[in-house]
Tab-separated table of C-alpha atoms in Angstrom:
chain	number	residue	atom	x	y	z
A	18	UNK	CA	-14.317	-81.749	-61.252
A	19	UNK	CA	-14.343	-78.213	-59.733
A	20	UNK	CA	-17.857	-78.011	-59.802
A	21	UNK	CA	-18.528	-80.942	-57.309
A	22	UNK	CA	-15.796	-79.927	-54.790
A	23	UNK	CA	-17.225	-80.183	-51.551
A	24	UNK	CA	-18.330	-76.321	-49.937
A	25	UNK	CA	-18.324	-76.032	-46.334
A	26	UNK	CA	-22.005	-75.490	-44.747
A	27	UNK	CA	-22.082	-73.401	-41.476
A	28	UNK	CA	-24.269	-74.701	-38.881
A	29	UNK	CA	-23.890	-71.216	-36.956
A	30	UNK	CA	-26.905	-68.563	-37.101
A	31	UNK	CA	-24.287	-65.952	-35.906
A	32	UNK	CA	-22.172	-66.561	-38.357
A	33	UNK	CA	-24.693	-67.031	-41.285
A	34	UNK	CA	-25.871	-63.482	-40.215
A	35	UNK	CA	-22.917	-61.992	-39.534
A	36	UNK	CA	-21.892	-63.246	-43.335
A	37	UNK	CA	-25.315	-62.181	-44.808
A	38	UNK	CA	-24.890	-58.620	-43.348
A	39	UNK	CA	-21.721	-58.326	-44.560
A	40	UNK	CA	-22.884	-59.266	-48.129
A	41	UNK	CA	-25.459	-56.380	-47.694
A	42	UNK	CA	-23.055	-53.886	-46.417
A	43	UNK	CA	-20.593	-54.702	-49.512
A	44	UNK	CA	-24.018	-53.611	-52.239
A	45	UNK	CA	-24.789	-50.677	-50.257
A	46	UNK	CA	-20.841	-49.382	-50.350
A	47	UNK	CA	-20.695	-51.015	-53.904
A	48	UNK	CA	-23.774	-48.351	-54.551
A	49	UNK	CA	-22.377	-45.170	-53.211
A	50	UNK	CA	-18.561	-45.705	-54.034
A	51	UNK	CA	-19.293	-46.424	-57.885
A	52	UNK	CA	-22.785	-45.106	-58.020
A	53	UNK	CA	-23.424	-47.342	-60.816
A	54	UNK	CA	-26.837	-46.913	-63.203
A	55	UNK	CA	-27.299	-43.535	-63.012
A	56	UNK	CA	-27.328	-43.479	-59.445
A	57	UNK	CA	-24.349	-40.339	-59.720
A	58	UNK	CA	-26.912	-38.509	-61.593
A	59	UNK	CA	-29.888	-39.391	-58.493
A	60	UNK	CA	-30.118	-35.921	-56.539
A	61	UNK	CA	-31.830	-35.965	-53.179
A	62	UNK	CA	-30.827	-34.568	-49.891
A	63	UNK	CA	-31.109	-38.137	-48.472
A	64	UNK	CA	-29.761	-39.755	-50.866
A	65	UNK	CA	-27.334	-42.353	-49.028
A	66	UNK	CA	-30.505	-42.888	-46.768
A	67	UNK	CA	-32.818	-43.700	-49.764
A	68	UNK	CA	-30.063	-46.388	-50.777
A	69	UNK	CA	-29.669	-47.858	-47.576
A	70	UNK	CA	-32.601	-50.615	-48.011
A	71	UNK	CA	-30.927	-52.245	-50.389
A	72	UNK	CA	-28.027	-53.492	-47.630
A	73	UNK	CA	-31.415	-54.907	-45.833
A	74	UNK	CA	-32.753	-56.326	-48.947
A	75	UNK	CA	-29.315	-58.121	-50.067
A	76	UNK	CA	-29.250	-58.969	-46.440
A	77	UNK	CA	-32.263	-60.786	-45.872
A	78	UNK	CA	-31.723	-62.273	-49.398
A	79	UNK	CA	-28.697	-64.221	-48.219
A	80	UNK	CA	-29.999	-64.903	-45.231
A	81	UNK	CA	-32.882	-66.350	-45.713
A	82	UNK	CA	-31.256	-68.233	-48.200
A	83	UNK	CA	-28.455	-69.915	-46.662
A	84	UNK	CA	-30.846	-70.413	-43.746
A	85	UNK	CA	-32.798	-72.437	-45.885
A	86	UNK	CA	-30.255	-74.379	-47.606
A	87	UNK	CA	-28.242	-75.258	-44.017
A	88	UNK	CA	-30.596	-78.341	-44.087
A	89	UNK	CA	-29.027	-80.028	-46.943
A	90	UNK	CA	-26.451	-82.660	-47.218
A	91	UNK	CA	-23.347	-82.841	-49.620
A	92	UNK	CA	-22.976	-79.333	-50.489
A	93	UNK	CA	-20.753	-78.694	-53.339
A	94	UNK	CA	-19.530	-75.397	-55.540
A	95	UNK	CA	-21.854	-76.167	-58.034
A	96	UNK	CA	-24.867	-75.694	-55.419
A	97	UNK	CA	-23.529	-72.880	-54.328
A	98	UNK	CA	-23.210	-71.312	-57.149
A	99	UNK	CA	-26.881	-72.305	-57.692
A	100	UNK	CA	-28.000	-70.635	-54.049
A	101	UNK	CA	-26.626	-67.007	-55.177
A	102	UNK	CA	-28.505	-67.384	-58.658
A	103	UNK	CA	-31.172	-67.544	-55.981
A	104	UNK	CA	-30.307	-64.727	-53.736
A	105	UNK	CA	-29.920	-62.270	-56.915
A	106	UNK	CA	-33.082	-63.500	-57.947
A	107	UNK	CA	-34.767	-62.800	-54.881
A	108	UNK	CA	-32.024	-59.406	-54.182
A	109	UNK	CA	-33.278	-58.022	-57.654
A	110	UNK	CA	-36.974	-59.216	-57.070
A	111	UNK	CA	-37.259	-56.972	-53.755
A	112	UNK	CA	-34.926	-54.323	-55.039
A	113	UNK	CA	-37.405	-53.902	-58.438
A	114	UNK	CA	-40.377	-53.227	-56.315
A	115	UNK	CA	-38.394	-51.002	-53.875
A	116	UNK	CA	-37.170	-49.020	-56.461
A	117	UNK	CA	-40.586	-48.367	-58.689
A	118	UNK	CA	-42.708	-47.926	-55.395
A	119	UNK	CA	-40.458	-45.627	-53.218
A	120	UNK	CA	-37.853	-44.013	-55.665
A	121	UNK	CA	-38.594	-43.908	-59.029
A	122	UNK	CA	-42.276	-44.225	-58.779
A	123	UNK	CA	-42.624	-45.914	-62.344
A	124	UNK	CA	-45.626	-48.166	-63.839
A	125	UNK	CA	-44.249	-52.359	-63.083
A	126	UNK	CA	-43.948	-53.939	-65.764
A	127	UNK	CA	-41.882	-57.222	-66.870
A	128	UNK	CA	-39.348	-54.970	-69.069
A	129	UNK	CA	-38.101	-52.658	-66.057
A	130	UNK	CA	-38.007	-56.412	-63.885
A	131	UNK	CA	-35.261	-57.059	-66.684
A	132	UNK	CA	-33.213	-54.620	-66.517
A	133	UNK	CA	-33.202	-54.683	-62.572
A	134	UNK	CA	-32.273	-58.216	-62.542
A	135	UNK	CA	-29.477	-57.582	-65.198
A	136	UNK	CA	-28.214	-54.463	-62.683
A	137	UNK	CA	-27.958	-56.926	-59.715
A	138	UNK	CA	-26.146	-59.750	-61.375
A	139	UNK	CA	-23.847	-56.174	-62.499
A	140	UNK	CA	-23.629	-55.750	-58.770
A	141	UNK	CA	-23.803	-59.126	-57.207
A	142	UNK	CA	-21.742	-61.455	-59.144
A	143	UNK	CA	-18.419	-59.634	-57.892
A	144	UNK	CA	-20.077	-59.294	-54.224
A	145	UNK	CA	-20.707	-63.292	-54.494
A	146	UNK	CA	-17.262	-64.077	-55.591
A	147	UNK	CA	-15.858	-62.240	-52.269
A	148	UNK	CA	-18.454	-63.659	-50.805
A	149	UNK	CA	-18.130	-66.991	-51.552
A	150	UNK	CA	-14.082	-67.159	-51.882
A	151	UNK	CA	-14.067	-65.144	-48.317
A	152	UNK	CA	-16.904	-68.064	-46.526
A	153	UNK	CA	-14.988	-70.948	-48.352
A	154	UNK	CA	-11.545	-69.941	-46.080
A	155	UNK	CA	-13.289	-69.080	-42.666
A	156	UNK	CA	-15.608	-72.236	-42.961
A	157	UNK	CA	-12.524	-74.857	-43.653
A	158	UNK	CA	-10.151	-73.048	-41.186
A	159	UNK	CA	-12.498	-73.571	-38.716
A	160	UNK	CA	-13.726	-76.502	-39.636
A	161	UNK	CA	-10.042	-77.950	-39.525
A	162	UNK	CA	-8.608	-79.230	-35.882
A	163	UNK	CA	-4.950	-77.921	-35.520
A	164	UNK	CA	-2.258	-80.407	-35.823
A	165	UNK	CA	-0.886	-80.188	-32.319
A	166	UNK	CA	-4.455	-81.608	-30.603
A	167	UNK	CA	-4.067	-85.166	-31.038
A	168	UNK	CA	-7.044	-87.265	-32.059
A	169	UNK	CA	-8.760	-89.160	-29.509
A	170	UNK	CA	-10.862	-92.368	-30.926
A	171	UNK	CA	-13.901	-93.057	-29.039
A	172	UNK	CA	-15.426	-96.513	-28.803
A	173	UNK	CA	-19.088	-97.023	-28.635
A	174	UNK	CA	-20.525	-99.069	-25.413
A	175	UNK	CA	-21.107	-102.527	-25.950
A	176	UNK	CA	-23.807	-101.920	-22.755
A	177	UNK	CA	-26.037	-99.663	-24.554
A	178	UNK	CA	-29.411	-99.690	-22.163
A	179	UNK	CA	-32.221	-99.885	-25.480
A	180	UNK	CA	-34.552	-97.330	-24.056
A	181	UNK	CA	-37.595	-96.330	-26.258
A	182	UNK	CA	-37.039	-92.285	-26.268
A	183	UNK	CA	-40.765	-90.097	-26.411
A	184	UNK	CA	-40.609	-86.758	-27.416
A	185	UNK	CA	-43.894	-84.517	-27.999
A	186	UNK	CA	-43.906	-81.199	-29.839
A	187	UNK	CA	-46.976	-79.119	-30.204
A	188	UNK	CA	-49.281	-81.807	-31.960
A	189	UNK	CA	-46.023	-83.910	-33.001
A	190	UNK	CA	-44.896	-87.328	-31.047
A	191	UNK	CA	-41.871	-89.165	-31.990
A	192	UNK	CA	-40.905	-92.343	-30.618
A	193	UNK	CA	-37.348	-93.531	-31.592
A	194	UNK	CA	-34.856	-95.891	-29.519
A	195	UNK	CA	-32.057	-94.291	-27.816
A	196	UNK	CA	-29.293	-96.308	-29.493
A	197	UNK	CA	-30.600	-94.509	-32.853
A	198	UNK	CA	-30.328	-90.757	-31.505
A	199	UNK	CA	-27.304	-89.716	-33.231
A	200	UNK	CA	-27.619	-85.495	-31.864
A	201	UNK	CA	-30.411	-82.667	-31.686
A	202	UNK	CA	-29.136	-79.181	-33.337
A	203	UNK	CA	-31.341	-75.817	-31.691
A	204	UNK	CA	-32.201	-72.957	-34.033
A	205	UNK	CA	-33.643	-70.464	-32.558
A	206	UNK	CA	-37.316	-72.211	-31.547
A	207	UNK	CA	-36.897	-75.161	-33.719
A	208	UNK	CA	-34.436	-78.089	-32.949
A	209	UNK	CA	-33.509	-80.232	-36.113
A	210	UNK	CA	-33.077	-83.713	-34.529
A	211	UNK	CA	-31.235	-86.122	-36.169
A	212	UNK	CA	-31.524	-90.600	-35.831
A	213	UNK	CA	-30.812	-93.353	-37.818
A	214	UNK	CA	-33.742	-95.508	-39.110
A	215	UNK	CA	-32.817	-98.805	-41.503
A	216	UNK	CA	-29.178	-97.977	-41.150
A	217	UNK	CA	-29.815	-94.320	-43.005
A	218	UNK	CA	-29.819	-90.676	-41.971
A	219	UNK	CA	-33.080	-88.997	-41.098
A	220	UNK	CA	-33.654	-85.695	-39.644
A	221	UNK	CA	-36.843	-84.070	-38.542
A	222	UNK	CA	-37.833	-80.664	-37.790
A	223	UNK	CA	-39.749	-79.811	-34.037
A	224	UNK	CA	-41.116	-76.507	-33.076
A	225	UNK	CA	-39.152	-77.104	-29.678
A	226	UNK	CA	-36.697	-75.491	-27.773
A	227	UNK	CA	-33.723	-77.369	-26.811
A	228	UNK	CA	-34.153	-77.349	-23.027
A	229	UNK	CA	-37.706	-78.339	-23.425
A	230	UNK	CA	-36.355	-81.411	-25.437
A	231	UNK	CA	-33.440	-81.948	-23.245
A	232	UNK	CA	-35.936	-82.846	-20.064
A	233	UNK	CA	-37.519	-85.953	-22.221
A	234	UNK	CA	-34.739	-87.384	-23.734
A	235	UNK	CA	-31.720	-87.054	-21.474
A	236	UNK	CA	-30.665	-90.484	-20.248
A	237	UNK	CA	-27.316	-91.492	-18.830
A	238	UNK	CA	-25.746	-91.143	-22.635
A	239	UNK	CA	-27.400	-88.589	-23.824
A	240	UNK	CA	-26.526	-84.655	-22.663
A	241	UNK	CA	-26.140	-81.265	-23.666
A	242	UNK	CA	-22.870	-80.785	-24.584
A	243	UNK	CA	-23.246	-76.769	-25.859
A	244	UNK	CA	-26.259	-74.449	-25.905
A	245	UNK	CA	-27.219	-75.543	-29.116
A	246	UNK	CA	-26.637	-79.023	-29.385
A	247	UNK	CA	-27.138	-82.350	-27.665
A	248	UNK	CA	-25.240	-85.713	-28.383
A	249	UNK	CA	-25.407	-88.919	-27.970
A	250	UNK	CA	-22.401	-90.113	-26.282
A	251	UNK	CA	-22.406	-93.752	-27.793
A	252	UNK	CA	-22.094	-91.944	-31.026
A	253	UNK	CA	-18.902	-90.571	-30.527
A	254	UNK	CA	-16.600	-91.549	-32.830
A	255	UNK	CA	-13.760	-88.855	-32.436
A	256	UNK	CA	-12.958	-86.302	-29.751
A	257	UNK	CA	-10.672	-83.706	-31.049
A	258	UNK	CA	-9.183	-80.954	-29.344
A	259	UNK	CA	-8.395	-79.685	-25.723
A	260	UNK	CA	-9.145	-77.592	-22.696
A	261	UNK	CA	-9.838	-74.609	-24.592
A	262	UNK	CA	-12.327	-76.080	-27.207
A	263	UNK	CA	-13.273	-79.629	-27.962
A	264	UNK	CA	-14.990	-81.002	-31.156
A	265	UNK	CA	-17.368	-84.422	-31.600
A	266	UNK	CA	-17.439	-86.312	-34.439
A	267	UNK	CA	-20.035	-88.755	-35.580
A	268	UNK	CA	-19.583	-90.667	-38.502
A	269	UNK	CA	-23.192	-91.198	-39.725
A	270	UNK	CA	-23.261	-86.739	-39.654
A	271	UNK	CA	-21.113	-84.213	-41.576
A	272	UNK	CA	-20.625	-81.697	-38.880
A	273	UNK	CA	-18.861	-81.095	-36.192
A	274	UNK	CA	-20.232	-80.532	-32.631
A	275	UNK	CA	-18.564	-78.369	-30.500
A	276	UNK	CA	-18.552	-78.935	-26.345
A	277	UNK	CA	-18.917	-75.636	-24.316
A	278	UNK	CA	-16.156	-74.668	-21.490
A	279	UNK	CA	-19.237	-75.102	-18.846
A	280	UNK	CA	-19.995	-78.824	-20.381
A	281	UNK	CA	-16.324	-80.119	-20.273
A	282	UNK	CA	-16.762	-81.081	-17.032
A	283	UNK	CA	-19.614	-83.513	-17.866
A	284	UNK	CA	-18.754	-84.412	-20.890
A	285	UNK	CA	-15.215	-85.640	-20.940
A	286	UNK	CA	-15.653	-87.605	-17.982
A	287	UNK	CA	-18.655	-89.903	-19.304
A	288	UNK	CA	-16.653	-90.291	-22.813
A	289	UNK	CA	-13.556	-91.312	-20.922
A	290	UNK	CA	-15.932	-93.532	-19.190
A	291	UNK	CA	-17.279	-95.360	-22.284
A	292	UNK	CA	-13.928	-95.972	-23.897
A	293	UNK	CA	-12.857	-97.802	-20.176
């Protein structure tokens, strides 16, 4: 079904901002290009000033809520769809209070809530079809390896040194073996770390920073391989691309992990090592 097609997830803060300020931009242009709901009839000498917040409120809206929803696994269309019934509920939420506090300077009450919400699904629903139709082709073009890089298997080490890994984080210690470090993904000051325990998946949050992390867990196998991630070598199933850009793949993860120009040089060496 339609519904349950896979939707990409992006992994990128820039690009999850860049996306969500975009979104924001599209309302406030939406607002003074149409000027829907008697906003023609709104007379004020800074009037395209006075709309302005809602770009930040739409903004922050899908921000903070594709920020949140990053973390989970098999995204589809339906859950997408789901996440912007979120953002206009939070969009119209933020926008209702915005609007009876600083403009219109009305009494709250649950009847005005309505017919904000209704005004920014009005608004939203043809923003979140760009939106979502416009993230759904960058996403899988980039996502996508082009057909003239050839595919390069890698082959985990049989020689695997089983080294008990300690990592401390504010009042947080985790102990895992190395063989079951699959990669470590840096967001701003947290680092989502990611292992396998009984054969399964696991990831864990840490108020870290990835350099900080890098210093107790790097081992011959395991490096940085771009400023936001570090892999585990022997984890490598795939290498895909060339001098200008190479991708990991891991098949226990859903996401690619890109290698930086200024890690090539370690990191294609010691994978070409492994396979040998």
């Amino acid at each position: 079904m339609l519904a349950f097609t896979p939707y990409p997830k992006s992994q990128s803060i820039k690009e999850i901002l860049f996306s969500s300020l975009a979104a924001g931009i599209l309302v406030y242009l939406f607002l003074i290009i149409f000027q829907p709901f008697g906003t023609e009839s709104f007379h004020h000498p800074y009037k395209y000033l006075i709309l302005f917040p809602y770009t930040l409120i739409f903004g922050i809206s899908f921000f903070a809520s594709d920020l949140y929803t990053s973390r989970f696994k098999n995204w589809n269309i339906i859950s997408e769809l789901l996440k912007i019934l979120l953002i206009l509920f939070l969009g119209s939420t933020l926008s209702y209070f915005y609007n009876s506090l600083f403009i219109s300077h009305v009494a709250l009450s649950f009847e005005n809530y309505c017919y904000m919400f209704l005004y920014s699904l009005s608004v939203g629903i043809p923003i979140s079809a760009i939106y979502i139709l416009s993230r759904y082709i960058y996403l899988n073009s980039h996502k996508n390896i082009p057909p003239n890089n050839t595919p390069q298997q890698i082959e985990t080490s049989e020689h695997s040194i089983n080294t008990i890994l300690r990592i401390a984080a504010n009042n947080t210690v985790l102990t895992i073996a190395e063989k079951d470090l699959l990669c470590v993904q840096s967001m701003e000051n947290y680092c989502t770390l990611y292992y396998l325990e009984s054969n399964s998946v696991k990831k864990i949050w840490l108020r870290i920073s990835l350099s900080n992390i890098l210093t107790q867990i790097q081992t011959q196998t395991i490096k940085r391989c771009h400023r936001s991630y570090i892999i585990n070598l022997e984890k490598v199933k795939d290498l895909r691309g060339n001098a200008q850009g190479y991708k990991l793949f891991l098949q226990e993860i859903d996401f690619e992990i890109p290698v930086s120009r200024s890690f090539i040089s370690i990191i294609i060496p010691e994978l070409q090592h492994l396979r040998t």
